[in-house]
Amino acid sequence: MKDVEDNIAEQQHQLRLCVAGAGAIGITLATKLAAQYPNVSILARGRTLADIREKGIALTDRDGHRALEVPVASAEGLGIQDVVFLCPKAQDLPQLAKDIQPLLHEGTLIVPVVNGIPWWYFEGAGASHRPHDIHAVDPGRELKALLPSACVIGCVTMFTAARISRSEAVAMNGVKLVLGEIDNQDKPRSHELGALLNACGIETRVSERIRDPLWTKVIANLMSNPLSVVAETHLRDLCGLEPLSRVVKQLLNEALLVAASYGARLELDPESLMKFAAGMGEVKTSMLQDYESGHPLELGAICDAVIELGDIRGLDMPLTRTITAIARYKSDAAMRAAV
């Protein structure tokens, strides 16, 4: 039995893993992976590439602080990979999908670690959904063309992280992922990848209905992220203080109707979602972090896409539209002022 386990471990260590995108999530995953696994690289460019090449990457999490060197380059410099974790902001995914083409072969597993409704939502779903394009995330069908559905494993992040420099991140609430096949089939590859991630200290489970945890995360983001920009405050106040918590509940209810219309079974009830978010304390949402840093907001995948899915079902989302519009205005105004 020990020989079999050693053989499996040896085969896994031959896999080439690439984390594409060195934001907070990307640095977190790359550091956790590289601390335990030998064949990990990072795709980066510009000043981020230069910083990581010079300083390595670092992560502070519940296990303490670790810093290490990881191979980093452009796609041409890294070569063919067996697993590629896509870790950009949602609005940056189309460009990253083009950048990673030199990394791919016909068997490469593509794992999009991206917020919001994914371009693959209606892919491989069988009779449970009529096919649609989601224009808010893939208006020209580029992602469908560049990222073959057969290679994609769905992924949902269940942790928060913040990048404190181009090469260092902090993630203090436990690093958790959910994986699942986008056609809802039970395939060995998802379980094997989940086992590898767990062995690297990334708590990972495999779901047979990946859209359920996906909707849970999307709704958690939608009810808090854009409002955090409008109110410029953290999760504890958003979900724990009146009148903000009342607005959060209304946003939550609008999104729940859309999710239910697509047959989703949320993994947390609405009250638990509110308590969980309030219990995170003075944590800034990723969208508020982007707003304060002068970066574009992930409104397309988190808000516009859900509104679009609601339109398909004939469901209006008036408050979500309003909060999204105000958040977009504030973000655009802040970026214009910075320029």
Short mmCIF file of C-alpha atoms in Angstrom, two decimals:
data_model
loop_
_atom_site.label_atom_id
_atom_site.label_comp_id
_atom_site.label_asym_id
_atom_site.label_seq_id
_atom_site.Cartn_x
_atom_site.Cartn_y
_atom_site.Cartn_z
CA MET A 1 0.00 0.00 0.00
CA LYS A 2 2.86 2.37 0.83
CA ASP A 3 4.36 1.75 -2.63
CA VAL A 4 1.05 2.69 -4.26
CA GLU A 5 0.84 5.91 -2.23
CA ASP A 6 4.42 6.81 -3.13
CA ASN A 7 3.69 6.18 -6.81
CA ILE A 8 0.62 8.44 -6.72
CA ALA A 9 2.62 11.17 -4.97
CA GLU A 10 5.39 10.87 -7.55
CA GLN A 11 2.89 11.18 -10.42
CA GLN A 12 1.30 14.25 -8.82
CA HIS A 13 4.71 15.88 -8.38
CA GLN A 14 5.25 15.58 -12.12
CA LEU A 15 2.30 17.87 -12.80
CA ARG A 16 3.23 21.41 -13.74
CA LEU A 17 1.05 23.94 -11.91
CA CYS A 18 0.82 27.59 -12.89
CA VAL A 19 -0.93 30.39 -11.02
CA ALA A 20 -1.84 33.01 -13.63
CA GLY A 21 -2.40 36.35 -11.97
CA ALA A 22 -0.53 37.67 -8.93
CA GLY A 23 -3.24 39.52 -7.06
CA ALA A 24 -4.19 38.72 -3.47
CA ILE A 25 -5.82 35.40 -4.33
CA GLY A 26 -3.08 34.40 -6.76
CA ILE A 27 -0.25 35.11 -4.31
CA THR A 28 -2.12 33.25 -1.56
CA LEU A 29 -2.63 30.12 -3.67
CA ALA A 30 0.86 30.22 -5.18
CA THR A 31 2.52 30.50 -1.77
CA LYS A 32 0.45 27.69 -0.24
CA LEU A 33 1.11 25.44 -3.24
CA ALA A 34 4.80 26.17 -3.61
CA ALA A 35 5.47 25.60 0.09
CA GLN A 36 4.51 21.93 -0.35
CA TYR A 37 4.76 21.18 -4.06
CA PRO A 38 7.84 21.45 -6.30
CA ASN A 39 6.42 22.29 -9.75
CA VAL A 40 4.68 25.63 -9.20
CA SER A 41 5.18 28.79 -11.25
CA ILE A 42 3.53 32.20 -11.53
CA LEU A 43 2.47 34.03 -14.65
CA ALA A 44 2.93 37.77 -14.19
CA ARG A 45 3.99 40.80 -16.16
CA GLY A 46 5.33 44.32 -15.79
CA ARG A 47 6.30 45.63 -12.37
CA THR A 48 4.67 42.67 -10.60
CA LEU A 49 6.84 40.23 -12.53
CA ALA A 50 9.95 42.28 -11.69
CA ASP A 51 9.06 42.49 -7.98
CA ILE A 52 8.39 38.75 -7.63
CA ARG A 53 11.54 37.91 -9.54
CA GLU A 54 13.56 40.12 -7.18
CA LYS A 55 11.82 39.44 -3.84
CA GLY A 56 9.92 36.17 -4.22
CA ILE A 57 6.39 35.87 -2.80
CA ALA A 58 5.16 36.00 0.79
CA LEU A 59 1.97 35.13 2.66
CA THR A 60 0.76 35.74 6.20
CA ASP A 61 -2.11 33.45 7.19
CA ARG A 62 -3.26 31.36 10.14
CA ASP A 63 -0.15 29.22 9.80
CA GLY A 64 2.14 32.22 10.22
CA HIS A 65 4.37 34.03 7.76
CA ARG A 66 6.28 32.37 4.94
CA ALA A 67 8.33 33.75 2.07
CA LEU A 68 9.79 31.77 -0.79
CA GLU A 69 11.07 32.02 -4.32
CA VAL A 70 8.87 30.75 -7.16
CA PRO A 71 9.64 30.70 -10.89
CA VAL A 72 7.88 33.69 -12.48
CA ALA A 73 7.73 34.73 -16.13
CA SER A 74 5.46 35.57 -19.03
CA ALA A 75 3.61 32.69 -20.69
CA GLU A 76 6.31 32.23 -23.32
CA GLY A 77 8.91 31.84 -20.59
CA LEU A 78 6.99 29.22 -18.61
CA GLY A 79 6.06 26.72 -21.30
CA ILE A 80 3.32 24.09 -21.31
CA GLN A 81 1.46 23.52 -18.01
CA ASP A 82 -0.82 20.74 -16.75
CA VAL A 83 -3.00 22.86 -14.43
CA VAL A 84 -3.53 26.61 -14.77
CA PHE A 85 -5.27 28.54 -11.99
CA LEU A 86 -6.71 31.75 -13.43
CA CYS A 87 -6.62 34.38 -10.68
CA PRO A 88 -7.43 37.79 -12.18
CA LYS A 89 -10.11 40.33 -11.42
CA ALA A 90 -13.16 39.40 -13.49
CA GLN A 91 -12.77 42.34 -15.89
CA ASP A 92 -9.16 41.29 -16.59
CA LEU A 93 -10.00 37.70 -17.50
CA PRO A 94 -10.40 38.24 -21.29
CA GLN A 95 -6.84 39.54 -21.60
CA LEU A 96 -5.47 36.83 -19.31
CA ALA A 97 -7.25 34.17 -21.38
CA LYS A 98 -5.28 35.39 -24.38
CA ASP A 99 -2.02 35.56 -22.41
CA ILE A 100 -2.17 31.96 -21.20
CA GLN A 101 -2.53 30.34 -24.64
CA PRO A 102 1.17 29.32 -24.78
CA LEU A 103 0.65 27.44 -21.49
CA LEU A 104 -2.11 25.16 -22.77
CA HIS A 105 -2.14 21.72 -24.33
CA GLU A 106 -5.25 19.68 -25.03
CA GLY A 107 -5.18 18.10 -21.57
CA THR A 108 -4.45 21.22 -19.50
CA LEU A 109 -6.92 21.72 -16.67
CA ILE A 110 -8.15 25.31 -16.45
CA VAL A 111 -9.36 26.40 -13.01
CA PRO A 112 -10.87 29.91 -12.99
CA VAL A 113 -10.54 31.37 -9.49
CA VAL A 114 -12.60 34.44 -10.35
CA ASN A 115 -15.41 36.32 -8.60
CA GLY A 116 -18.95 36.51 -9.93
CA ILE A 117 -21.05 34.66 -12.49
CA PRO A 118 -18.66 32.82 -14.84
CA TRP A 119 -18.78 32.69 -18.63
CA TRP A 120 -19.21 28.91 -18.35
CA TYR A 121 -22.46 29.13 -16.36
CA PHE A 122 -24.59 27.63 -19.15
CA GLU A 123 -21.85 25.37 -20.49
CA GLY A 124 -22.18 21.64 -19.87
CA ALA A 125 -25.32 22.11 -17.81
CA GLY A 126 -27.37 19.62 -19.82
CA ALA A 127 -31.13 19.98 -19.78
CA SER A 128 -31.18 21.96 -16.54
CA HIS A 129 -30.64 25.30 -18.35
CA ARG A 130 -31.33 26.62 -21.80
CA PRO A 131 -28.07 27.88 -23.34
CA HIS A 132 -27.46 31.62 -23.18
CA ASP A 133 -24.50 33.89 -23.62
CA ILE A 134 -23.81 36.09 -20.59
CA HIS A 135 -22.94 39.39 -22.23
CA ALA A 136 -21.86 41.06 -18.98
CA VAL A 137 -18.88 38.69 -18.68
CA ASP A 138 -18.27 37.43 -22.24
CA PRO A 139 -19.83 39.86 -24.73
CA GLY A 140 -17.89 38.62 -27.75
CA ARG A 141 -17.78 34.93 -26.79
CA GLU A 142 -13.98 35.25 -26.54
CA LEU A 143 -13.76 33.30 -23.31
CA LYS A 144 -15.75 30.41 -24.73
CA ALA A 145 -13.41 30.31 -27.71
CA LEU A 146 -10.16 30.62 -25.74
CA LEU A 147 -10.98 28.42 -22.75
CA PRO A 148 -12.45 25.08 -23.91
CA SER A 149 -15.30 23.89 -21.67
CA ALA A 150 -13.95 20.33 -21.60
CA CYS A 151 -10.80 21.63 -19.86
CA VAL A 152 -12.56 23.79 -17.27
CA ILE A 153 -13.11 22.80 -13.64
CA GLY A 154 -15.43 25.16 -11.78
CA CYS A 155 -13.99 26.80 -8.68
CA VAL A 156 -15.42 28.97 -5.90
CA THR A 157 -13.23 30.80 -3.36
CA MET A 158 -14.45 30.77 0.22
CA PHE A 159 -11.86 33.11 1.75
CA THR A 160 -10.78 36.72 1.67
CA ALA A 161 -7.27 38.00 1.06
CA ALA A 162 -5.56 41.35 0.68
CA ARG A 163 -2.42 42.17 -1.27
CA ILE A 164 -0.15 44.43 0.76
CA SER A 165 2.50 44.74 -1.94
CA ARG A 166 3.04 43.41 -5.47
CA SER A 167 4.52 40.23 -4.03
CA GLU A 168 2.90 39.75 -0.60
CA ALA A 169 -0.61 38.90 0.62
CA VAL A 170 -2.50 38.41 3.88
CA ALA A 171 -5.30 35.82 4.29
CA MET A 172 -6.37 35.36 7.90
CA ASN A 173 -9.75 33.62 7.69
CA GLY A 174 -8.78 30.19 6.35
CA VAL A 175 -7.98 29.36 2.71
CA LYS A 176 -10.88 27.32 1.31
CA LEU A 177 -11.95 26.35 -2.21
CA VAL A 178 -14.82 24.39 -3.73
CA LEU A 179 -14.20 22.52 -7.01
CA GLY A 180 -16.74 20.95 -9.32
CA GLU A 181 -17.23 19.83 -12.89
CA ILE A 182 -19.32 22.30 -14.88
CA ASP A 183 -21.40 19.45 -16.34
CA ASN A 184 -22.16 18.19 -12.79
CA GLN A 185 -20.48 14.85 -13.53
CA ASP A 186 -18.32 13.09 -10.96
CA LYS A 187 -14.85 12.82 -12.53
CA PRO A 188 -11.61 11.58 -10.98
CA ARG A 189 -9.67 14.66 -12.10
CA SER A 190 -11.59 16.97 -9.72
CA HIS A 191 -10.99 14.67 -6.77
CA GLU A 192 -7.30 14.27 -7.65
CA LEU A 193 -6.84 18.02 -7.90
CA GLY A 194 -8.77 18.48 -4.65
CA ALA A 195 -6.48 15.99 -2.92
CA LEU A 196 -3.40 17.86 -4.16
CA LEU A 197 -4.77 21.18 -2.90
CA ASN A 198 -5.68 19.71 0.48
CA ALA A 199 -2.18 18.27 0.79
CA CYS A 200 -0.87 21.83 0.32
CA GLY A 201 -3.00 23.20 3.16
CA ILE A 202 -5.74 24.63 0.92
CA GLU A 203 -8.99 23.24 2.36
CA THR A 204 -10.81 21.95 -0.71
CA ARG A 205 -14.00 19.99 -1.28
CA VAL A 206 -15.57 18.74 -4.50
CA SER A 207 -19.21 19.56 -5.19
CA GLU A 208 -21.45 17.62 -7.54
CA ARG A 209 -23.48 20.83 -8.02
CA ILE A 210 -20.86 23.53 -8.39
CA ARG A 211 -23.46 26.20 -9.17
CA ASP A 212 -24.86 25.94 -5.62
CA PRO A 213 -21.71 27.16 -3.83
CA LEU A 214 -21.20 29.53 -6.77
CA TRP A 215 -24.55 31.23 -6.13
CA THR A 216 -23.85 31.31 -2.39
CA LYS A 217 -20.61 33.22 -3.03
CA VAL A 218 -22.13 35.46 -5.73
CA ILE A 219 -25.00 36.47 -3.47
CA ALA A 220 -22.63 37.11 -0.56
CA ASN A 221 -20.64 39.40 -2.85
CA LEU A 222 -23.63 41.11 -4.41
CA MET A 223 -25.32 41.94 -1.11
CA SER A 224 -22.15 43.54 0.31
CA ASN A 225 -19.56 44.57 -2.28
CA PRO A 226 -21.25 47.41 -4.22
CA LEU A 227 -22.94 48.75 -1.08
CA SER A 228 -19.56 48.79 0.69
CA VAL A 229 -18.36 51.22 -1.99
CA VAL A 230 -21.47 53.38 -1.73
CA ALA A 231 -21.31 53.52 2.09
CA GLU A 232 -17.49 53.24 2.25
CA THR A 233 -17.57 50.88 5.21
CA HIS A 234 -16.71 47.32 6.24
CA LEU A 235 -18.71 44.11 6.58
CA ARG A 236 -19.53 44.43 10.29
CA ASP A 237 -21.38 47.71 9.77
CA LEU A 238 -22.98 46.66 6.47
CA CYS A 239 -24.59 43.54 7.92
CA GLY A 240 -24.83 44.48 11.58
CA LEU A 241 -26.07 48.07 11.72
CA GLU A 242 -29.37 49.63 10.73
CA PRO A 243 -30.23 51.04 8.23
CA LEU A 244 -27.44 49.46 6.17
CA SER A 245 -28.41 45.91 7.17
CA ARG A 246 -31.93 46.57 5.91
CA VAL A 247 -30.53 47.52 2.50
CA VAL A 248 -28.36 44.40 2.53
CA LYS A 249 -31.44 42.24 3.20
CA GLN A 250 -33.27 43.79 0.25
CA LEU A 251 -30.30 43.18 -2.05
CA LEU A 252 -30.11 39.63 -0.72
CA ASN A 253 -33.80 38.99 -1.40
CA GLU A 254 -33.55 40.25 -4.99
CA ALA A 255 -30.62 37.95 -5.68
CA LEU A 256 -32.28 34.97 -3.98
CA LEU A 257 -35.21 35.16 -6.39
CA VAL A 258 -32.87 35.02 -9.37
CA ALA A 259 -30.87 32.13 -7.91
CA ALA A 260 -34.06 30.20 -7.16
CA SER A 261 -35.27 30.71 -10.72
CA TYR A 262 -32.18 28.76 -11.88
CA GLY A 263 -32.72 25.93 -9.39
CA ALA A 264 -29.88 26.86 -7.06
CA ARG A 265 -29.78 25.47 -3.53
CA LEU A 266 -27.85 27.91 -1.39
CA GLU A 267 -25.43 26.40 1.09
CA LEU A 268 -26.22 29.03 3.73
CA ASP A 269 -29.64 30.43 4.59
CA PRO A 270 -30.07 34.23 4.34
CA GLU A 271 -29.87 34.82 8.10
CA SER A 272 -26.67 32.78 8.35
CA LEU A 273 -25.16 34.73 5.46
CA MET A 274 -25.88 38.00 7.28
CA LYS A 275 -24.45 36.73 10.59
CA PHE A 276 -21.38 35.28 8.91
CA ALA A 277 -20.60 38.56 7.13
CA ALA A 278 -21.19 40.69 10.25
CA GLY A 279 -19.00 38.31 12.25
CA MET A 280 -16.02 38.96 9.97
CA GLY A 281 -15.63 42.33 11.66
CA GLU A 282 -13.86 45.30 10.13
CA VAL A 283 -13.01 43.45 6.92
CA LYS A 284 -13.15 45.51 3.75
CA THR A 285 -14.73 43.84 0.75
CA SER A 286 -12.54 43.26 -2.30
CA MET A 287 -14.57 45.89 -4.14
CA LEU A 288 -13.97 48.51 -1.46
CA GLN A 289 -10.25 47.68 -1.52
CA ASP A 290 -10.25 48.20 -5.30
CA TYR A 291 -12.20 51.46 -4.97
CA GLU A 292 -9.79 52.86 -2.39
CA SER A 293 -6.84 51.79 -4.56
CA GLY A 294 -8.28 53.46 -7.66
CA HIS A 295 -8.77 50.16 -9.51
CA PRO A 296 -11.82 49.21 -11.63
CA LEU A 297 -14.59 47.35 -9.80
CA GLU A 298 -15.83 43.82 -10.58
CA LEU A 299 -19.36 45.10 -11.16
CA GLY A 300 -19.81 43.25 -14.46
CA ALA A 301 -19.48 39.72 -13.11
CA ILE A 302 -20.92 40.32 -9.63
CA CYS A 303 -23.83 42.69 -10.39
CA ASP A 304 -24.49 43.15 -14.12
CA ALA A 305 -24.41 39.41 -14.82
CA VAL A 306 -26.97 38.64 -12.09
CA ILE A 307 -29.20 41.45 -13.37
CA GLU A 308 -28.86 39.94 -16.86
CA LEU A 309 -29.81 36.49 -15.56
CA GLY A 310 -32.80 38.07 -13.84
CA ASP A 311 -33.87 39.71 -17.09
CA ILE A 312 -33.79 36.31 -18.81
CA ARG A 313 -36.29 35.05 -16.20
CA GLY A 314 -38.36 38.26 -16.24
CA LEU A 315 -37.24 39.27 -12.74
CA ASP A 316 -36.49 42.91 -12.02
CA MET A 317 -33.84 43.91 -9.49
CA PRO A 318 -34.50 47.62 -8.88
CA LEU A 319 -32.39 48.10 -5.75
CA THR A 320 -29.49 46.10 -7.16
CA ARG A 321 -29.58 48.24 -10.31
CA THR A 322 -29.56 51.43 -8.23
CA ILE A 323 -26.72 50.44 -5.88
CA THR A 324 -24.70 49.15 -8.85
CA ALA A 325 -25.19 52.41 -10.73
CA ILE A 326 -24.08 54.51 -7.75
CA ALA A 327 -21.03 52.31 -7.11
CA ARG A 328 -20.06 52.55 -10.79
CA TYR A 329 -20.48 56.34 -10.76
CA LYS A 330 -18.32 56.70 -7.63
CA SER A 331 -15.63 54.45 -9.07
CA ASP A 332 -15.55 56.22 -12.43
CA ALA A 333 -15.47 59.64 -10.73
CA ALA A 334 -12.62 58.58 -8.43
CA MET A 335 -10.56 57.24 -11.35
CA ARG A 336 -11.19 60.42 -13.38
CA ALA A 337 -10.09 62.53 -10.42
CA ALA A 338 -6.94 60.45 -10.01
CA VAL A 339 -6.04 60.94 -13.66
#
